[in-house]
Amino acid sequence: MKKECAQVVSQECLAENIYSMWLETGIAKNSRSGQFILVYPNDASRLLGRPICICRVSDDKKELRIVYRAQGEGTRSFTALKPGDSVFIEGPLGNGYDISDVKGKEVLLIGGGIGAPSLLQLAADLKRADTGRTTAVLGYRDSSLDNFLADEFKELCDDTVIATDDGSFGIRGNVIDAVKSSDIRADVIFACGPMVMLKAVASLALSQGAEAYISLEERMACGVGACLGCVVKTKETDSHSHVKNARICTEGPVFNASEVEL
Amino acid sequence: MRDCSVEFLGKRLKNPVTCASGTFGSGIEYSEFVDLNRLGAITTKGVSVVPWEGNPTPRVAETPSGMMNAIGLQNPGVDVFIERDLKFLSAFDVPVIVNVCGHSIEEYAAAAERLSKEEGVFALEINVSCPNVKEGGIAFGTRPEALIEVTREVKKVSSKPVIMKLSPNVTSIADMAAAAEQGGADAISLINTFTAMKIDIYRKKFVLANKTGGLSGPAIHPIALRMVYEASKAVKIPIIGMGGVANAGDAIEMIMAGADIVAVGMMNFHEPESMIRVIEGIESFMEETGVESLSEIKGCMH
């Protein structure tokens, strides 16, 4: 973990308000799928880092890619960054996805909207792992999102299914509708997306007898487990906090869905 | 380099810089970023006699040059704190100020008594901004009589120096400072956060689940400075000045206004090395301006 000044390698707009940026940074060296970084606006009135998941790590481990949504003024300011510009980032933060136990298993990746980038490095790692079939189900609100990253998932996964809320592409409906209508079954599910989707993923996993690992998001300040701003209710007493709250930035952001109260 | 060590509560601190409680965990969380041995002291996150769950989320929100928090003093309780956090800190050469919270005078006293027995504790800082459950949730630190009583009761059971951390949500900070001194406090620290609010106008919802939260960060520094100045004129006991300290200049202002030592709070989230930069900046300032000892400028604005 460190805070350092990263250099922007490239930035492109993938869809409406969705941007992809490659950063050259020493932080890439120890980064893995499912972890995140804090990206700091260059603005003394906006002092907190924005938590953004790591989308890809370059093979030489010198660059990181983030794919983020310009949502507020802070993230909007990142869209102006150009190759050669610098930006302060902190990381790598959080636990990341654990794929030590996927051998021979049917793996399902479920990404909703801006949750999808969190799963792309995982898809790349799974391709090299000795899994059974890996399927990605990606959900998008409408055609304005242009199925961002879907082509990259298609290259990495055995099968990629797309759902759009408005039916403009793929299956009409949400990701759960797509899993059901495509009759996809899994032993292990990794998911990132809006809370309502994650709740549905947790029930889906229960009904399929699958394990589900979900990546959570919450407003946070420090990103390193000091401020206790970002917590999730846990079913059992958390071993760090000694209450039924776990720090999303440190014990997470990836949790076993059966261990948290959504 | 100039010597910026200071005398505080009978101890020589390497420098006058500590962290504001709650912004640096118990040091463990930031130990990959900062050499804890370089700090004047470490002030740990508030601990109570039993574990506290804290508030629902969202617990934090950014504000212009600052932030609001309503963590609700989540903590693992004093036993775990002593066994894990204090033990971790004992490996470092840095005095530990333990922040203590409670819902009643009995809870404050019980935690203080337990912590007093620990060799690794330098001093106790009492957070009197907690709601007094027996008095309908009014913070102890907003009425002079209640503050005097908490101070007295904690002092009775504590063999360590007791620092009362004052709330700024009062009519007269000077009266509250004087009340803490009258109750027997060894020092005061100020300010805690300002009670604040933020509304999501599209969802018609409060941004923080708790509705209100404490405002901190550089935005409040000028108010904090004024309050430290007023408090220091009202008492003779030492003062930890805090509130939006972002750089050495802010820290020196606090010292000139009457603070003995200074705490860095929210800026630790922005830049984990903030305290180190403040320490180095104070040394440079002393060099530049020919100050031999910080005692020369302490309270010089009075």
PDB file of C-alpha atoms in Angstrom, chain B:
ATOM      1  CA  MET B   1      17.643  20.986  11.855  1.00  0.00           C
ATOM      2  CA  ARG B   2      15.995  22.836  14.766  1.00  0.00           C
ATOM      3  CA  ASP B   3      14.769  20.951  17.804  1.00  0.00           C
ATOM      4  CA  CYS B   4      11.003  21.161  17.839  1.00  0.00           C
ATOM      5  CA  SER B   5      10.553  18.954  20.886  1.00  0.00           C
ATOM      6  CA  VAL B   6       8.099  20.141  23.501  1.00  0.00           C
ATOM      7  CA  GLU B   7       7.276  19.459  27.132  1.00  0.00           C
ATOM      8  CA  PHE B   8       3.737  18.123  27.484  1.00  0.00           C
ATOM      9  CA  LEU B   9       2.158  16.675  30.631  1.00  0.00           C
ATOM     10  CA  GLY B  10       5.546  15.934  32.149  1.00  0.00           C
ATOM     11  CA  LYS B  11       6.968  14.242  29.097  1.00  0.00           C
ATOM     12  CA  ARG B  12       9.349  15.463  26.434  1.00  0.00           C
ATOM     13  CA  LEU B  13       7.714  14.849  23.036  1.00  0.00           C
ATOM     14  CA  LYS B  14       9.967  14.676  19.944  1.00  0.00           C
ATOM     15  CA  ASN B  15       7.733  17.196  18.270  1.00  0.00           C
ATOM     16  CA  PRO B  16       4.363  18.828  18.891  1.00  0.00           C
ATOM     17  CA  VAL B  17       2.399  16.742  16.391  1.00  0.00           C
ATOM     18  CA  THR B  18      -0.131  13.981  17.017  1.00  0.00           C
ATOM     19  CA  CYS B  19      -3.202  12.729  15.161  1.00  0.00           C
ATOM     20  CA  ALA B  20      -6.781  13.602  15.972  1.00  0.00           C
ATOM     21  CA  SER B  21      -8.622  10.630  17.427  1.00  0.00           C
ATOM     22  CA  GLY B  22     -10.435   8.542  14.815  1.00  0.00           C
ATOM     23  CA  THR B  23      -8.383   9.721  11.861  1.00  0.00           C
ATOM     24  CA  PHE B  24      -5.457   7.343  12.284  1.00  0.00           C
ATOM     25  CA  GLY B  25      -7.051   4.185  13.663  1.00  0.00           C
ATOM     26  CA  SER B  26      -4.699   2.875  16.295  1.00  0.00           C
ATOM     27  CA  GLY B  27      -1.685   3.515  14.098  1.00  0.00           C
ATOM     28  CA  ILE B  28      -1.668  -0.055  12.741  1.00  0.00           C
ATOM     29  CA  GLU B  29      -3.688   0.928   9.682  1.00  0.00           C
ATOM     30  CA  TYR B  30      -1.230   3.636   8.621  1.00  0.00           C
ATOM     31  CA  SER B  31       1.999   1.970   9.717  1.00  0.00           C
ATOM     32  CA  GLU B  32       2.792   0.999   6.100  1.00  0.00           C
ATOM     33  CA  PHE B  33       2.702   4.686   5.159  1.00  0.00           C
ATOM     34  CA  VAL B  34       4.203   6.438   8.165  1.00  0.00           C
ATOM     35  CA  ASP B  35       7.092   5.678  10.542  1.00  0.00           C
ATOM     36  CA  LEU B  36       5.132   5.924  13.785  1.00  0.00           C
ATOM     37  CA  ASN B  37       8.366   6.618  15.703  1.00  0.00           C
ATOM     38  CA  ARG B  38       8.557  10.031  14.062  1.00  0.00           C
ATOM     39  CA  LEU B  39       5.314  11.284  15.599  1.00  0.00           C
ATOM     40  CA  GLY B  40       5.173  13.394  18.749  1.00  0.00           C
ATOM     41  CA  ALA B  41       2.402  11.148  20.052  1.00  0.00           C
ATOM     42  CA  ILE B  42      -0.307   8.859  18.723  1.00  0.00           C
ATOM     43  CA  THR B  43      -3.905   9.471  19.707  1.00  0.00           C
ATOM     44  CA  THR B  44      -5.977   6.351  19.177  1.00  0.00           C
ATOM     45  CA  LYS B  45      -9.554   5.950  18.028  1.00  0.00           C
ATOM     46  CA  GLY B  46     -12.160   6.245  20.789  1.00  0.00           C
ATOM     47  CA  VAL B  47     -12.587   3.157  22.917  1.00  0.00           C
ATOM     48  CA  SER B  48     -15.370   2.297  25.339  1.00  0.00           C
ATOM     49  CA  VAL B  49     -15.711  -0.193  28.151  1.00  0.00           C
ATOM     50  CA  VAL B  50     -17.676  -2.611  25.898  1.00  0.00           C
ATOM     51  CA  PRO B  51     -17.727  -2.912  22.061  1.00  0.00           C
ATOM     52  CA  TRP B  52     -19.890  -0.362  20.212  1.00  0.00           C
ATOM     53  CA  GLU B  53     -21.609  -1.151  16.887  1.00  0.00           C
ATOM     54  CA  GLY B  54     -21.618   2.411  15.606  1.00  0.00           C
ATOM     55  CA  ASN B  55     -24.133   3.943  13.200  1.00  0.00           C
ATOM     56  CA  PRO B  56     -25.687   2.627   9.979  1.00  0.00           C
ATOM     57  CA  THR B  57     -24.086   3.615   6.663  1.00  0.00           C
ATOM     58  CA  PRO B  58     -23.526   5.961   4.888  1.00  0.00           C
ATOM     59  CA  ARG B  59     -21.287   7.181   7.668  1.00  0.00           C
ATOM     60  CA  VAL B  60     -19.145   9.675   5.756  1.00  0.00           C
ATOM     61  CA  ALA B  61     -19.615  12.375   3.131  1.00  0.00           C
ATOM     62  CA  GLU B  62     -17.264  14.798   1.481  1.00  0.00           C
ATOM     63  CA  THR B  63     -17.936  18.534   1.878  1.00  0.00           C
ATOM     64  CA  PRO B  64     -16.041  21.503   0.416  1.00  0.00           C
ATOM     65  CA  SER B  65     -12.479  21.251   1.793  1.00  0.00           C
ATOM     66  CA  GLY B  66     -13.698  18.882   4.450  1.00  0.00           C
ATOM     67  CA  MET B  67     -15.914  15.974   5.329  1.00  0.00           C
ATOM     68  CA  MET B  68     -18.670  14.905   7.676  1.00  0.00           C
ATOM     69  CA  ASN B  69     -18.657  11.705   9.658  1.00  0.00           C
ATOM     70  CA  ALA B  70     -21.164   9.862  11.777  1.00  0.00           C
ATOM     71  CA  ILE B  71     -19.242   6.677  12.528  1.00  0.00           C
ATOM     72  CA  GLY B  72     -20.925   6.443  15.903  1.00  0.00           C
ATOM     73  CA  LEU B  73     -17.697   5.530  17.695  1.00  0.00           C
ATOM     74  CA  GLN B  74     -17.662   1.918  16.560  1.00  0.00           C
ATOM     75  CA  ASN B  75     -14.941   0.206  18.564  1.00  0.00           C
ATOM     76  CA  PRO B  76     -14.024  -3.284  19.768  1.00  0.00           C
ATOM     77  CA  GLY B  77     -14.055  -2.398  23.461  1.00  0.00           C
ATOM     78  CA  VAL B  78     -11.249  -1.717  25.873  1.00  0.00           C
ATOM     79  CA  ASP B  79     -10.177  -5.353  26.392  1.00  0.00           C
ATOM     80  CA  VAL B  80      -9.475  -5.986  22.708  1.00  0.00           C
ATOM     81  CA  PHE B  81      -7.910  -2.550  22.437  1.00  0.00           C
ATOM     82  CA  ILE B  82      -5.413  -3.306  25.189  1.00  0.00           C
ATOM     83  CA  GLU B  83      -4.684  -6.815  23.978  1.00  0.00           C
ATOM     84  CA  ARG B  84      -4.256  -5.965  20.286  1.00  0.00           C
ATOM     85  CA  ASP B  85      -3.806  -2.260  19.557  1.00  0.00           C
ATOM     86  CA  LEU B  86      -1.882  -1.153  22.618  1.00  0.00           C
ATOM     87  CA  LYS B  87       0.344  -4.201  22.327  1.00  0.00           C
ATOM     88  CA  PHE B  88       1.102  -3.317  18.700  1.00  0.00           C
ATOM     89  CA  LEU B  89       1.982   0.252  19.682  1.00  0.00           C
ATOM     90  CA  SER B  90       4.268  -0.868  22.509  1.00  0.00           C
ATOM     91  CA  ALA B  91       6.835  -1.842  19.863  1.00  0.00           C
ATOM     92  CA  PHE B  92       7.231   1.836  18.946  1.00  0.00           C
ATOM     93  CA  ASP B  93       8.945   4.669  20.722  1.00  0.00           C
ATOM     94  CA  VAL B  94       5.915   6.947  20.711  1.00  0.00           C
ATOM     95  CA  PRO B  95       3.692   8.095  23.592  1.00  0.00           C
ATOM     96  CA  VAL B  96       0.120   6.836  23.280  1.00  0.00           C
ATOM     97  CA  ILE B  97      -2.849   9.029  24.127  1.00  0.00           C
ATOM     98  CA  VAL B  98      -5.950   6.844  24.378  1.00  0.00           C
ATOM     99  CA  ASN B  99      -9.261   8.457  23.478  1.00  0.00           C
ATOM    100  CA  VAL B 100     -12.131   7.242  25.670  1.00  0.00           C
ATOM    101  CA  CYS B 101     -15.867   7.419  25.008  1.00  0.00           C
ATOM    102  CA  GLY B 102     -18.889   6.509  27.114  1.00  0.00           C
ATOM    103  CA  HIS B 103     -22.654   6.770  27.405  1.00  0.00           C
ATOM    104  CA  SER B 104     -22.616   7.517  31.112  1.00  0.00           C
ATOM    105  CA  ILE B 105     -20.205   8.768  33.745  1.00  0.00           C
ATOM    106  CA  GLU B 106     -19.879   5.182  34.980  1.00  0.00           C
ATOM    107  CA  GLU B 107     -18.828   3.977  31.517  1.00  0.00           C
ATOM    108  CA  TYR B 108     -16.196   6.706  31.165  1.00  0.00           C
ATOM    109  CA  ALA B 109     -14.846   5.951  34.616  1.00  0.00           C
ATOM    110  CA  ALA B 110     -14.747   2.185  34.062  1.00  0.00           C
ATOM    111  CA  ALA B 111     -12.800   2.516  30.795  1.00  0.00           C
ATOM    112  CA  ALA B 112     -10.461   5.137  32.252  1.00  0.00           C
ATOM    113  CA  GLU B 113      -9.733   3.052  35.329  1.00  0.00           C
ATOM    114  CA  ARG B 114      -8.942  -0.012  33.220  1.00  0.00           C
ATOM    115  CA  LEU B 115      -6.659   1.936  30.837  1.00  0.00           C
ATOM    116  CA  SER B 116      -4.880   3.706  33.692  1.00  0.00           C
ATOM    117  CA  LYS B 117      -3.356   0.416  34.728  1.00  0.00           C
ATOM    118  CA  GLU B 118      -1.641  -0.038  31.371  1.00  0.00           C
ATOM    119  CA  GLU B 119       2.006   0.914  31.222  1.00  0.00           C
ATOM    120  CA  GLY B 120       1.754   1.711  27.506  1.00  0.00           C
ATOM    121  CA  VAL B 121      -0.752   4.499  28.071  1.00  0.00           C
ATOM    122  CA  PHE B 122       0.719   7.997  28.320  1.00  0.00           C
ATOM    123  CA  ALA B 123      -2.525   9.907  28.813  1.00  0.00           C
ATOM    124  CA  LEU B 124      -6.286   9.599  28.428  1.00  0.00           C
ATOM    125  CA  GLU B 125      -8.286  11.885  26.210  1.00  0.00           C
ATOM    126  CA  ILE B 126     -11.958  11.960  27.156  1.00  0.00           C
ATOM    127  CA  ASN B 127     -14.425  12.479  24.317  1.00  0.00           C
ATOM    128  CA  VAL B 128     -17.282  14.361  25.961  1.00  0.00           C
ATOM    129  CA  SER B 129     -19.193  14.795  22.690  1.00  0.00           C
ATOM    130  CA  CYS B 130     -20.909  11.420  23.245  1.00  0.00           C
ATOM    131  CA  PRO B 131     -24.623  11.497  24.035  1.00  0.00           C
ATOM    132  CA  ASN B 132     -25.476  11.140  27.718  1.00  0.00           C
ATOM    133  CA  VAL B 133     -28.040   8.352  27.649  1.00  0.00           C
ATOM    134  CA  LYS B 134     -29.415   9.227  31.091  1.00  0.00           C
ATOM    135  CA  GLU B 135     -29.965  12.865  30.108  1.00  0.00           C
ATOM    136  CA  GLY B 136     -31.908  12.245  26.907  1.00  0.00           C
ATOM    137  CA  GLY B 137     -28.878  12.125  24.639  1.00  0.00           C
ATOM    138  CA  ILE B 138     -27.461  15.594  25.260  1.00  0.00           C
ATOM    139  CA  ALA B 139     -23.681  15.534  24.870  1.00  0.00           C
ATOM    140  CA  PHE B 140     -21.767  15.756  28.176  1.00  0.00           C
ATOM    141  CA  GLY B 141     -19.558  18.398  26.700  1.00  0.00           C
ATOM    142  CA  THR B 142     -22.258  20.956  26.012  1.00  0.00           C
ATOM    143  CA  ARG B 143     -23.068  21.897  29.647  1.00  0.00           C
ATOM    144  CA  PRO B 144     -20.371  23.160  32.027  1.00  0.00           C
ATOM    145  CA  GLU B 145     -21.866  21.355  35.059  1.00  0.00           C
ATOM    146  CA  ALA B 146     -21.904  17.995  33.250  1.00  0.00           C
ATOM    147  CA  LEU B 147     -18.365  18.542  32.002  1.00  0.00           C
ATOM    148  CA  ILE B 148     -17.099  19.326  35.499  1.00  0.00           C
ATOM    149  CA  GLU B 149     -18.736  16.175  36.818  1.00  0.00           C
ATOM    150  CA  VAL B 150     -17.324  13.856  34.130  1.00  0.00           C
ATOM    151  CA  THR B 151     -13.883  15.360  34.569  1.00  0.00           C
ATOM    152  CA  ARG B 152     -13.994  14.905  38.354  1.00  0.00           C
ATOM    153  CA  GLU B 153     -15.192  11.312  38.205  1.00  0.00           C
ATOM    154  CA  VAL B 154     -12.619  10.294  35.571  1.00  0.00           C
ATOM    155  CA  LYS B 155      -9.830  12.034  37.486  1.00  0.00           C
ATOM    156  CA  LYS B 156     -10.764  10.122  40.644  1.00  0.00           C
ATOM    157  CA  VAL B 157     -10.053   6.746  39.053  1.00  0.00           C
ATOM    158  CA  SER B 158      -7.241   7.658  36.681  1.00  0.00           C
ATOM    159  CA  SER B 159      -3.566   7.572  37.517  1.00  0.00           C
ATOM    160  CA  LYS B 160      -2.716   8.896  34.049  1.00  0.00           C
ATOM    161  CA  PRO B 161      -3.032  12.517  32.909  1.00  0.00           C
ATOM    162  CA  VAL B 162      -6.585  13.313  31.793  1.00  0.00           C
ATOM    163  CA  ILE B 163      -7.184  15.461  28.709  1.00  0.00           C
ATOM    164  CA  MET B 164     -10.759  16.641  28.181  1.00  0.00           C
ATOM    165  CA  LYS B 165     -11.638  16.927  24.484  1.00  0.00           C
ATOM    166  CA  LEU B 166     -14.030  19.835  24.068  1.00  0.00           C
ATOM    167  CA  SER B 167     -16.997  20.065  21.728  1.00  0.00           C
ATOM    168  CA  PRO B 168     -17.207  23.229  19.629  1.00  0.00           C
ATOM    169  CA  ASN B 169     -21.005  23.000  19.607  1.00  0.00           C
ATOM    170  CA  VAL B 170     -21.335  25.358  22.546  1.00  0.00           C
ATOM    171  CA  THR B 171     -22.077  29.042  23.132  1.00  0.00           C
ATOM    172  CA  SER B 172     -18.818  29.789  24.916  1.00  0.00           C
ATOM    173  CA  ILE B 173     -15.758  27.606  24.432  1.00  0.00           C
ATOM    174  CA  ALA B 174     -13.954  29.649  27.098  1.00  0.00           C
ATOM    175  CA  ASP B 175     -16.572  28.628  29.694  1.00  0.00           C
ATOM    176  CA  MET B 176     -16.215  24.971  28.734  1.00  0.00           C
ATOM    177  CA  ALA B 177     -12.418  25.154  28.902  1.00  0.00           C
ATOM    178  CA  ALA B 178     -12.668  26.721  32.343  1.00  0.00           C
ATOM    179  CA  ALA B 179     -15.139  24.021  33.431  1.00  0.00           C
ATOM    180  CA  ALA B 180     -12.720  21.269  32.410  1.00  0.00           C
ATOM    181  CA  GLU B 181      -9.942  22.985  34.368  1.00  0.00           C
ATOM    182  CA  GLN B 182     -12.233  23.409  37.368  1.00  0.00           C
ATOM    183  CA  GLY B 183     -13.091  19.698  37.232  1.00  0.00           C
ATOM    184  CA  GLY B 184      -9.396  18.910  37.545  1.00  0.00           C
ATOM    185  CA  ALA B 185      -8.408  18.195  33.938  1.00  0.00           C
ATOM    186  CA  ASP B 186      -4.665  17.991  33.308  1.00  0.00           C
ATOM    187  CA  ALA B 187      -5.126  19.354  29.787  1.00  0.00           C
ATOM    188  CA  ILE B 188      -7.783  20.112  27.203  1.00  0.00           C
ATOM    189  CA  SER B 189      -7.928  19.307  23.518  1.00  0.00           C
ATOM    190  CA  LEU B 190     -10.054  21.146  21.008  1.00  0.00           C
ATOM    191  CA  ILE B 191     -11.943  21.171  18.830  1.00  0.00           C
ATOM    192  CA  ASN B 192     -14.032  18.122  18.157  1.00  0.00           C
ATOM    193  CA  THR B 193     -16.191  18.294  15.000  1.00  0.00           C
ATOM    194  CA  PHE B 194     -19.045  20.700  14.312  1.00  0.00           C
ATOM    195  CA  THR B 195     -22.469  19.077  14.088  1.00  0.00           C
ATOM    196  CA  ALA B 196     -23.477  19.413  10.447  1.00  0.00           C
ATOM    197  CA  MET B 197     -25.880  18.119   7.805  1.00  0.00           C
ATOM    198  CA  LYS B 198     -26.112  17.409   4.084  1.00  0.00           C
ATOM    199  CA  ILE B 199     -29.214  16.652   2.009  1.00  0.00           C
ATOM    200  CA  ASP B 200     -29.487  14.781  -1.273  1.00  0.00           C
ATOM    201  CA  ILE B 201     -31.952  17.113  -2.989  1.00  0.00           C
ATOM    202  CA  TYR B 202     -32.976  14.649  -5.706  1.00  0.00           C
ATOM    203  CA  ARG B 203     -33.737  11.753  -3.360  1.00  0.00           C
ATOM    204  CA  LYS B 204     -34.954  14.075  -0.583  1.00  0.00           C
ATOM    205  CA  LYS B 205     -32.814  12.134   1.849  1.00  0.00           C
ATOM    206  CA  PHE B 206     -30.132  12.966   4.358  1.00  0.00           C
ATOM    207  CA  VAL B 207     -26.756  11.969   2.942  1.00  0.00           C
ATOM    208  CA  LEU B 208     -25.667  10.449   6.257  1.00  0.00           C
ATOM    209  CA  ALA B 209     -27.830   7.680   7.683  1.00  0.00           C
ATOM    210  CA  ASN B 210     -27.517   9.398  11.058  1.00  0.00           C
ATOM    211  CA  LYS B 211     -28.944  12.646   9.537  1.00  0.00           C
ATOM    212  CA  THR B 212     -26.225  14.706  11.208  1.00  0.00           C
ATOM    213  CA  GLY B 213     -22.476  14.217  11.331  1.00  0.00           C
ATOM    214  CA  GLY B 214     -19.358  15.966  12.532  1.00  0.00           C
ATOM    215  CA  LEU B 215     -17.751  18.415  10.115  1.00  0.00           C
ATOM    216  CA  SER B 216     -13.963  18.465   9.982  1.00  0.00           C
ATOM    217  CA  GLY B 217     -11.165  19.377   7.603  1.00  0.00           C
ATOM    218  CA  PRO B 218      -9.437  22.550   6.401  1.00  0.00           C
ATOM    219  CA  ALA B 219     -12.814  24.281   5.990  1.00  0.00           C
ATOM    220  CA  ILE B 220     -13.136  24.594   9.769  1.00  0.00           C
ATOM    221  CA  HIS B 221      -9.544  25.574  10.570  1.00  0.00           C
ATOM    222  CA  PRO B 222     -10.140  29.313  11.052  1.00  0.00           C
ATOM    223  CA  ILE B 223     -12.994  28.650  13.495  1.00  0.00           C
ATOM    224  CA  ALA B 224     -10.949  26.047  15.347  1.00  0.00           C
ATOM    225  CA  LEU B 225      -8.086  28.531  15.630  1.00  0.00           C
ATOM    226  CA  ARG B 226     -10.371  31.191  17.097  1.00  0.00           C
ATOM    227  CA  MET B 227     -11.681  28.681  19.637  1.00  0.00           C
ATOM    228  CA  VAL B 228      -8.197  27.528  20.662  1.00  0.00           C
ATOM    229  CA  TYR B 229      -7.267  31.180  21.147  1.00  0.00           C
ATOM    230  CA  GLU B 230     -10.331  31.853  23.321  1.00  0.00           C
ATOM    231  CA  ALA B 231      -9.891  28.657  25.341  1.00  0.00           C
ATOM    232  CA  SER B 232      -6.226  29.262  25.975  1.00  0.00           C
ATOM    233  CA  LYS B 233      -6.976  32.688  27.397  1.00  0.00           C
ATOM    234  CA  ALA B 234      -9.410  31.081  29.832  1.00  0.00           C
ATOM    235  CA  VAL B 235      -7.174  28.350  31.314  1.00  0.00           C
ATOM    236  CA  LYS B 236      -3.648  27.656  32.518  1.00  0.00           C
ATOM    237  CA  ILE B 237      -3.589  23.927  31.688  1.00  0.00           C
ATOM    238  CA  PRO B 238      -1.931  22.715  28.444  1.00  0.00           C
ATOM    239  CA  ILE B 239      -3.840  22.520  25.183  1.00  0.00           C
ATOM    240  CA  ILE B 240      -3.877  20.220  22.159  1.00  0.00           C
ATOM    241  CA  GLY B 241      -5.031  22.381  19.253  1.00  0.00           C
ATOM    242  CA  MET B 242      -6.829  20.751  16.358  1.00  0.00           C
ATOM    243  CA  GLY B 243      -9.354  21.399  13.635  1.00  0.00           C
ATOM    244  CA  GLY B 244      -8.487  21.351   9.959  1.00  0.00           C
ATOM    245  CA  VAL B 245      -4.718  21.468  10.369  1.00  0.00           C
ATOM    246  CA  ALA B 246      -3.381  20.782   6.865  1.00  0.00           C
ATOM    247  CA  ASN B 247       0.180  22.090   6.958  1.00  0.00           C
ATOM    248  CA  ALA B 248       2.900  23.508   9.193  1.00  0.00           C
ATOM    249  CA  GLY B 249       1.497  27.023   8.851  1.00  0.00           C
ATOM    250  CA  ASP B 250      -1.825  25.915  10.308  1.00  0.00           C
ATOM    251  CA  ALA B 251      -0.012  24.129  13.144  1.00  0.00           C
ATOM    252  CA  ILE B 252       2.113  27.163  13.959  1.00  0.00           C
ATOM    253  CA  GLU B 253      -1.014  29.318  14.007  1.00  0.00           C
ATOM    254  CA  MET B 254      -2.467  26.938  16.605  1.00  0.00           C
ATOM    255  CA  ILE B 255       0.709  27.214  18.707  1.00  0.00           C
ATOM    256  CA  MET B 256       0.762  31.003  18.439  1.00  0.00           C
ATOM    257  CA  ALA B 257      -2.907  31.017  19.501  1.00  0.00           C
ATOM    258  CA  GLY B 258      -1.952  29.082  22.628  1.00  0.00           C
ATOM    259  CA  ALA B 259      -1.748  25.353  21.822  1.00  0.00           C
ATOM    260  CA  ASP B 260       1.097  23.321  23.339  1.00  0.00           C
ATOM    261  CA  ILE B 261       0.812  20.581  20.758  1.00  0.00           C
ATOM    262  CA  VAL B 262      -1.247  20.148  17.604  1.00  0.00           C
ATOM    263  CA  ALA B 263      -3.275  17.290  16.105  1.00  0.00           C
ATOM    264  CA  VAL B 264      -3.770  16.553  12.418  1.00  0.00           C
ATOM    265  CA  GLY B 265      -7.146  15.009  11.629  1.00  0.00           C
ATOM    266  CA  MET B 266      -8.983  14.670   8.358  1.00  0.00           C
ATOM    267  CA  MET B 267      -5.872  15.442   6.316  1.00  0.00           C
ATOM    268  CA  ASN B 268      -4.508  12.016   7.237  1.00  0.00           C
ATOM    269  CA  PHE B 269      -7.151  10.638   4.859  1.00  0.00           C
ATOM    270  CA  HIS B 270      -6.016  12.927   2.080  1.00  0.00           C
ATOM    271  CA  GLU B 271      -2.331  12.370   2.611  1.00  0.00           C
ATOM    272  CA  PRO B 272      -1.158   9.667   5.020  1.00  0.00           C
ATOM    273  CA  GLU B 273       2.153  11.488   5.413  1.00  0.00           C
ATOM    274  CA  SER B 274       0.471  14.740   6.479  1.00  0.00           C
ATOM    275  CA  MET B 275       1.838  14.633  10.017  1.00  0.00           C
ATOM    276  CA  ILE B 276       5.400  14.069   8.817  1.00  0.00           C
ATOM    277  CA  ARG B 277       5.073  17.041   6.474  1.00  0.00           C
ATOM    278  CA  VAL B 278       3.741  19.198   9.297  1.00  0.00           C
ATOM    279  CA  ILE B 279       6.667  18.186  11.532  1.00  0.00           C
ATOM    280  CA  GLU B 280       9.211  18.945   8.800  1.00  0.00           C
ATOM    281  CA  GLY B 281       7.473  22.218   8.010  1.00  0.00           C
ATOM    282  CA  ILE B 282       7.616  23.307  11.661  1.00  0.00           C
ATOM    283  CA  GLU B 283      11.359  22.576  11.713  1.00  0.00           C
ATOM    284  CA  SER B 284      11.855  24.624   8.546  1.00  0.00           C
ATOM    285  CA  PHE B 285       9.821  27.489   9.963  1.00  0.00           C
ATOM    286  CA  MET B 286      11.971  27.532  13.109  1.00  0.00           C
ATOM    287  CA  GLU B 287      15.107  27.536  10.976  1.00  0.00           C
ATOM    288  CA  GLU B 288      13.813  30.287   8.709  1.00  0.00           C
ATOM    289  CA  THR B 289      12.633  32.578  11.482  1.00  0.00           C
ATOM    290  CA  GLY B 290      15.354  31.880  14.043  1.00  0.00           C
ATOM    291  CA  VAL B 291      13.042  30.281  16.613  1.00  0.00           C
ATOM    292  CA  GLU B 292      15.123  28.139  19.007  1.00  0.00           C
ATOM    293  CA  SER B 293      12.254  26.589  20.930  1.00  0.00           C
ATOM    294  CA  LEU B 294       8.523  26.471  20.311  1.00  0.00           C
ATOM    295  CA  SER B 295       8.005  27.897  23.807  1.00  0.00           C
ATOM    296  CA  GLU B 296       9.164  31.221  22.344  1.00  0.00           C
ATOM    297  CA  ILE B 297       6.107  31.460  20.116  1.00  0.00           C
ATOM    298  CA  LYS B 298       3.539  29.559  22.155  1.00  0.00           C
ATOM    299  CA  GLY B 299       0.608  31.855  22.883  1.00  0.00           C
ATOM    300  CA  CYS B 300       2.460  34.835  21.448  1.00  0.00           C
ATOM    301  CA  MET B 301      -0.802  36.258  20.093  1.00  0.00           C
ATOM    302  CA  HIS B 302      -2.278  36.761  23.556  1.00  0.00           C
TER     303      HIS B 302
END
